[in-house]
């Protein structure tokens, strides 16, 4: 009887833990979904927001051998912005890395680092993938440029990211590769 009660307690703990994680995922998904369909400016705390965006990607990442890590800034970073634009940039960049940076059977890591210097906020997204040759690197923000057309790539992903960053967020984007 004691074993049954112990197993029941453990089952309840696991159930509670899974329900809590599910509730966090649903809340993150709802907020990011609303943000992506809105162009309204609002104040967000960037560390927490990036955690929410990455949390919405967990179901996709879970079915792969890849990992995505966020290294938040140790200080709160509050910004007035269009959160949907940030969500779209982070989501598309990570998904682009997962599709292009690694071979079919490789395990890879994508790292997101948030930093701030004065009024400037930087989000560095890096991966430990195969890298890009210089001719690909030079064209990656061009519309309709893709290295994956045979698998449905349109060549608009990185071009869209470039436009969102430069036009909506008034920022800059750079890319480098070690081949």
PDB file of C-alpha atoms in Angstrom:
ATOM      1  CA  UNK A   1       0.000   0.000   0.000  1.00  0.00           C
ATOM      2  CA  UNK A   2       2.858   2.396   0.833  1.00  0.00           C
ATOM      3  CA  UNK A   3       4.382   1.718  -2.623  1.00  0.00           C
ATOM      4  CA  UNK A   4       1.065   2.593  -4.303  1.00  0.00           C
ATOM      5  CA  UNK A   5       0.810   5.864  -2.376  1.00  0.00           C
ATOM      6  CA  UNK A   6       4.446   6.700  -3.196  1.00  0.00           C
ATOM      7  CA  UNK A   7       3.885   5.958  -6.892  1.00  0.00           C
ATOM      8  CA  UNK A   8       0.701   8.037  -6.823  1.00  0.00           C
ATOM      9  CA  UNK A   9       2.540  11.002  -5.258  1.00  0.00           C
ATOM     10  CA  UNK A  10       5.319  10.744  -7.862  1.00  0.00           C
ATOM     11  CA  UNK A  11       2.722  10.553 -10.661  1.00  0.00           C
ATOM     12  CA  UNK A  12       0.961  13.634  -9.306  1.00  0.00           C
ATOM     13  CA  UNK A  13       4.261  15.527  -9.128  1.00  0.00           C
ATOM     14  CA  UNK A  14       5.111  14.608 -12.738  1.00  0.00           C
ATOM     15  CA  UNK A  15       1.586  15.540 -13.873  1.00  0.00           C
ATOM     16  CA  UNK A  16       1.762  18.904 -12.075  1.00  0.00           C
ATOM     17  CA  UNK A  17       5.180  19.623 -13.574  1.00  0.00           C
ATOM     18  CA  UNK A  18       4.010  18.767 -17.105  1.00  0.00           C
ATOM     19  CA  UNK A  19       0.846  20.840 -16.714  1.00  0.00           C
ATOM     20  CA  UNK A  20       2.918  23.808 -15.540  1.00  0.00           C
ATOM     21  CA  UNK A  21       5.243  23.499 -18.574  1.00  0.00           C
ATOM     22  CA  UNK A  22       2.228  23.160 -20.880  1.00  0.00           C
ATOM     23  CA  UNK A  23       0.623  26.265 -19.374  1.00  0.00           C
ATOM     24  CA  UNK A  24       3.868  28.230 -19.893  1.00  0.00           C
ATOM     25  CA  UNK A  25       4.095  27.049 -23.505  1.00  0.00           C
ATOM     26  CA  UNK A  26       0.461  27.969 -24.227  1.00  0.00           C
ATOM     27  CA  UNK A  27       0.860  31.402 -22.611  1.00  0.00           C
ATOM     28  CA  UNK A  28       4.055  32.056 -24.583  1.00  0.00           C
ATOM     29  CA  UNK A  29       2.462  30.870 -27.803  1.00  0.00           C
ATOM     30  CA  UNK A  30      -0.600  33.059 -27.272  1.00  0.00           C
ATOM     31  CA  UNK A  31       1.468  36.186 -26.556  1.00  0.00           C
ATOM     32  CA  UNK A  32       3.872  35.632 -29.452  1.00  0.00           C
ATOM     33  CA  UNK A  33       0.969  34.847 -31.815  1.00  0.00           C
ATOM     34  CA  UNK A  34      -0.829  38.054 -30.845  1.00  0.00           C
ATOM     35  CA  UNK A  35       2.413  40.014 -31.235  1.00  0.00           C
ATOM     36  CA  UNK A  36       3.098  38.572 -34.694  1.00  0.00           C
ATOM     37  CA  UNK A  37      -0.314  39.668 -35.933  1.00  0.00           C
ATOM     38  CA  UNK A  38       0.062  43.180 -34.530  1.00  0.00           C
ATOM     39  CA  UNK A  39       2.368  46.023 -35.407  1.00  0.00           C
ATOM     40  CA  UNK A  40       1.618  47.951 -32.234  1.00  0.00           C
ATOM     41  CA  UNK A  41       4.479  49.309 -30.192  1.00  0.00           C
ATOM     42  CA  UNK A  42       4.686  48.196 -26.599  1.00  0.00           C
ATOM     43  CA  UNK A  43       7.274  48.034 -23.863  1.00  0.00           C
ATOM     44  CA  UNK A  44       8.746  44.572 -23.297  1.00  0.00           C
ATOM     45  CA  UNK A  45      11.479  43.100 -21.148  1.00  0.00           C
ATOM     46  CA  UNK A  46      13.665  41.539 -23.830  1.00  0.00           C
ATOM     47  CA  UNK A  47      15.163  38.671 -21.782  1.00  0.00           C
ATOM     48  CA  UNK A  48      11.734  37.322 -20.866  1.00  0.00           C
ATOM     49  CA  UNK A  49      10.342  37.936 -24.344  1.00  0.00           C
ATOM     50  CA  UNK A  50      13.152  36.002 -26.030  1.00  0.00           C
ATOM     51  CA  UNK A  51      12.545  33.139 -23.585  1.00  0.00           C
ATOM     52  CA  UNK A  52       8.884  33.139 -24.650  1.00  0.00           C
ATOM     53  CA  UNK A  53       9.745  33.141 -28.344  1.00  0.00           C
ATOM     54  CA  UNK A  54      12.232  30.297 -27.959  1.00  0.00           C
ATOM     55  CA  UNK A  55       9.731  28.375 -25.823  1.00  0.00           C
ATOM     56  CA  UNK A  56       7.260  28.478 -28.744  1.00  0.00           C
ATOM     57  CA  UNK A  57       9.904  26.746 -30.886  1.00  0.00           C
ATOM     58  CA  UNK A  58      10.401  23.881 -28.429  1.00  0.00           C
ATOM     59  CA  UNK A  59       7.887  21.510 -30.083  1.00  0.00           C
ATOM     60  CA  UNK A  60       9.767  21.837 -33.394  1.00  0.00           C
ATOM     61  CA  UNK A  61      13.184  21.555 -31.762  1.00  0.00           C
ATOM     62  CA  UNK A  62      12.068  18.625 -29.612  1.00  0.00           C
ATOM     63  CA  UNK A  63      11.588  16.497 -32.746  1.00  0.00           C
ATOM     64  CA  UNK A  64      15.168  17.109 -33.831  1.00  0.00           C
ATOM     65  CA  UNK A  65      18.567  16.364 -32.391  1.00  0.00           C
ATOM     66  CA  UNK A  66      19.327  20.084 -32.108  1.00  0.00           C
ATOM     67  CA  UNK A  67      19.428  22.370 -29.093  1.00  0.00           C
ATOM     68  CA  UNK A  68      18.698  26.091 -28.789  1.00  0.00           C
ATOM     69  CA  UNK A  69      20.224  27.969 -25.870  1.00  0.00           C
ATOM     70  CA  UNK A  70      19.425  31.495 -24.725  1.00  0.00           C
ATOM     71  CA  UNK A  71      22.020  33.376 -22.727  1.00  0.00           C
ATOM     72  CA  UNK A  72      20.025  36.273 -21.315  1.00  0.00           C
ATOM     73  CA  UNK A  73      21.581  39.520 -20.241  1.00  0.00           C
ATOM     74  CA  UNK A  74      22.119  39.643 -16.475  1.00  0.00           C
ATOM     75  CA  UNK A  75      20.224  42.943 -16.368  1.00  0.00           C
ATOM     76  CA  UNK A  76      16.651  43.672 -17.417  1.00  0.00           C
ATOM     77  CA  UNK A  77      16.468  45.225 -20.853  1.00  0.00           C
ATOM     78  CA  UNK A  78      13.242  47.111 -21.438  1.00  0.00           C
ATOM     79  CA  UNK A  79      12.566  48.290 -24.971  1.00  0.00           C
ATOM     80  CA  UNK A  80       9.676  50.013 -26.697  1.00  0.00           C
ATOM     81  CA  UNK A  81       9.263  48.138 -29.952  1.00  0.00           C
ATOM     82  CA  UNK A  82       7.051  46.048 -32.139  1.00  0.00           C
ATOM     83  CA  UNK A  83       7.445  42.675 -30.379  1.00  0.00           C
ATOM     84  CA  UNK A  84       6.013  40.753 -33.324  1.00  0.00           C
ATOM     85  CA  UNK A  85       8.901  41.921 -35.479  1.00  0.00           C
ATOM     86  CA  UNK A  86      11.403  40.633 -32.925  1.00  0.00           C
ATOM     87  CA  UNK A  87       9.528  37.330 -32.637  1.00  0.00           C
ATOM     88  CA  UNK A  88       9.535  36.916 -36.399  1.00  0.00           C
ATOM     89  CA  UNK A  89      13.262  37.677 -36.694  1.00  0.00           C
ATOM     90  CA  UNK A  90      14.229  35.283 -33.889  1.00  0.00           C
ATOM     91  CA  UNK A  91      11.904  32.504 -35.090  1.00  0.00           C
ATOM     92  CA  UNK A  92      12.936  32.747 -38.736  1.00  0.00           C
ATOM     93  CA  UNK A  93      16.650  33.010 -37.960  1.00  0.00           C
ATOM     94  CA  UNK A  94      16.627  29.977 -35.673  1.00  0.00           C
ATOM     95  CA  UNK A  95      14.534  27.943 -38.102  1.00  0.00           C
ATOM     96  CA  UNK A  96      16.844  28.993 -40.942  1.00  0.00           C
ATOM     97  CA  UNK A  97      19.841  27.781 -38.938  1.00  0.00           C
ATOM     98  CA  UNK A  98      18.138  24.478 -38.155  1.00  0.00           C
ATOM     99  CA  UNK A  99      17.374  23.887 -41.849  1.00  0.00           C
ATOM    100  CA  UNK A 100      20.642  25.090 -43.413  1.00  0.00           C
ATOM    101  CA  UNK A 101      23.444  24.837 -40.855  1.00  0.00           C
ATOM    102  CA  UNK A 102      23.381  21.133 -40.148  1.00  0.00           C
ATOM    103  CA  UNK A 103      23.366  17.938 -42.165  1.00  0.00           C
ATOM    104  CA  UNK A 104      20.396  15.582 -41.930  1.00  0.00           C
ATOM    105  CA  UNK A 105      21.793  13.400 -39.188  1.00  0.00           C
ATOM    106  CA  UNK A 106      23.870  15.952 -37.305  1.00  0.00           C
ATOM    107  CA  UNK A 107      23.170  17.316 -33.862  1.00  0.00           C
ATOM    108  CA  UNK A 108      23.646  21.042 -33.691  1.00  0.00           C
ATOM    109  CA  UNK A 109      23.401  23.955 -31.327  1.00  0.00           C
ATOM    110  CA  UNK A 110      21.994  27.410 -31.912  1.00  0.00           C
ATOM    111  CA  UNK A 111      22.923  30.027 -29.317  1.00  0.00           C
ATOM    112  CA  UNK A 112      21.147  33.317 -28.695  1.00  0.00           C
ATOM    113  CA  UNK A 113      23.071  35.935 -26.738  1.00  0.00           C
ATOM    114  CA  UNK A 114      21.455  39.170 -25.600  1.00  0.00           C
ATOM    115  CA  UNK A 115      23.637  42.148 -24.740  1.00  0.00           C
ATOM    116  CA  UNK A 116      23.308  45.869 -24.221  1.00  0.00           C
ATOM    117  CA  UNK A 117      25.795  48.698 -24.509  1.00  0.00           C
ATOM    118  CA  UNK A 118      24.336  52.102 -23.676  1.00  0.00           C
ATOM    119  CA  UNK A 119      21.177  52.515 -25.743  1.00  0.00           C
ATOM    120  CA  UNK A 120      22.185  49.793 -28.204  1.00  0.00           C
ATOM    121  CA  UNK A 121      20.805  46.274 -27.827  1.00  0.00           C
ATOM    122  CA  UNK A 122      22.374  43.366 -29.692  1.00  0.00           C
ATOM    123  CA  UNK A 123      21.068  39.885 -30.271  1.00  0.00           C
ATOM    124  CA  UNK A 124      23.770  37.523 -31.483  1.00  0.00           C
ATOM    125  CA  UNK A 125      22.531  34.261 -32.954  1.00  0.00           C
ATOM    126  CA  UNK A 126      25.217  31.705 -33.712  1.00  0.00           C
ATOM    127  CA  UNK A 127      25.366  28.023 -34.522  1.00  0.00           C
ATOM    128  CA  UNK A 128      28.002  25.312 -34.672  1.00  0.00           C
ATOM    129  CA  UNK A 129      26.966  24.230 -38.152  1.00  0.00           C
ATOM    130  CA  UNK A 130      28.899  23.681 -41.347  1.00  0.00           C
ATOM    131  CA  UNK A 131      29.353  27.371 -42.186  1.00  0.00           C
ATOM    132  CA  UNK A 132      28.833  29.182 -45.472  1.00  0.00           C
ATOM    133  CA  UNK A 133      31.178  29.802 -48.370  1.00  0.00           C
ATOM    134  CA  UNK A 134      31.817  33.472 -49.140  1.00  0.00           C
ATOM    135  CA  UNK A 135      29.676  33.441 -52.322  1.00  0.00           C
ATOM    136  CA  UNK A 136      26.647  32.275 -50.299  1.00  0.00           C
ATOM    137  CA  UNK A 137      27.410  34.684 -47.462  1.00  0.00           C
ATOM    138  CA  UNK A 138      27.494  37.607 -49.905  1.00  0.00           C
ATOM    139  CA  UNK A 139      24.016  36.804 -51.260  1.00  0.00           C
ATOM    140  CA  UNK A 140      22.163  35.592 -48.200  1.00  0.00           C
ATOM    141  CA  UNK A 141      20.052  38.746 -47.772  1.00  0.00           C
ATOM    142  CA  UNK A 142      19.199  38.964 -51.491  1.00  0.00           C
ATOM    143  CA  UNK A 143      15.574  38.239 -52.406  1.00  0.00           C
ATOM    144  CA  UNK A 144      14.957  34.762 -53.851  1.00  0.00           C
ATOM    145  CA  UNK A 145      18.481  33.548 -53.078  1.00  0.00           C
ATOM    146  CA  UNK A 146      18.367  30.045 -51.621  1.00  0.00           C
ATOM    147  CA  UNK A 147      20.621  27.032 -51.353  1.00  0.00           C
ATOM    148  CA  UNK A 148      17.636  24.806 -50.626  1.00  0.00           C
ATOM    149  CA  UNK A 149      15.204  25.261 -53.525  1.00  0.00           C
ATOM    150  CA  UNK A 150      14.927  21.482 -54.062  1.00  0.00           C
ATOM    151  CA  UNK A 151      13.407  21.182 -50.585  1.00  0.00           C
ATOM    152  CA  UNK A 152      10.983  24.079 -50.963  1.00  0.00           C
ATOM    153  CA  UNK A 153      13.220  27.014 -50.007  1.00  0.00           C
ATOM    154  CA  UNK A 154      11.910  30.275 -51.477  1.00  0.00           C
ATOM    155  CA  UNK A 155      14.898  32.487 -50.758  1.00  0.00           C
ATOM    156  CA  UNK A 156      12.744  35.023 -48.945  1.00  0.00           C
ATOM    157  CA  UNK A 157      13.487  34.126 -45.317  1.00  0.00           C
ATOM    158  CA  UNK A 158      16.722  36.035 -44.751  1.00  0.00           C
ATOM    159  CA  UNK A 159      15.605  38.842 -47.070  1.00  0.00           C
ATOM    160  CA  UNK A 160      12.473  39.274 -44.917  1.00  0.00           C
ATOM    161  CA  UNK A 161      14.590  39.248 -41.764  1.00  0.00           C
ATOM    162  CA  UNK A 162      16.868  41.918 -43.251  1.00  0.00           C
ATOM    163  CA  UNK A 163      13.863  44.120 -44.108  1.00  0.00           C
ATOM    164  CA  UNK A 164      12.245  43.723 -40.680  1.00  0.00           C
ATOM    165  CA  UNK A 165      15.452  44.615 -38.878  1.00  0.00           C
ATOM    166  CA  UNK A 166      16.390  47.547 -41.084  1.00  0.00           C
ATOM    167  CA  UNK A 167      12.908  49.017 -41.619  1.00  0.00           C
ATOM    168  CA  UNK A 168      10.673  48.092 -38.666  1.00  0.00           C
ATOM    169  CA  UNK A 169      13.290  47.884 -35.932  1.00  0.00           C
ATOM    170  CA  UNK A 170      15.673  50.556 -37.316  1.00  0.00           C
ATOM    171  CA  UNK A 171      18.573  48.199 -36.726  1.00  0.00           C
ATOM    172  CA  UNK A 172      21.375  46.541 -38.605  1.00  0.00           C
ATOM    173  CA  UNK A 173      22.131  42.908 -39.316  1.00  0.00           C
ATOM    174  CA  UNK A 174      25.479  41.315 -40.044  1.00  0.00           C
ATOM    175  CA  UNK A 175      26.467  37.772 -40.816  1.00  0.00           C
ATOM    176  CA  UNK A 176      29.836  36.075 -40.733  1.00  0.00           C
ATOM    177  CA  UNK A 177      30.971  32.515 -41.189  1.00  0.00           C
ATOM    178  CA  UNK A 178      34.017  30.422 -40.511  1.00  0.00           C
ATOM    179  CA  UNK A 179      34.336  27.751 -43.171  1.00  0.00           C
TER     180      UNK A 179
END
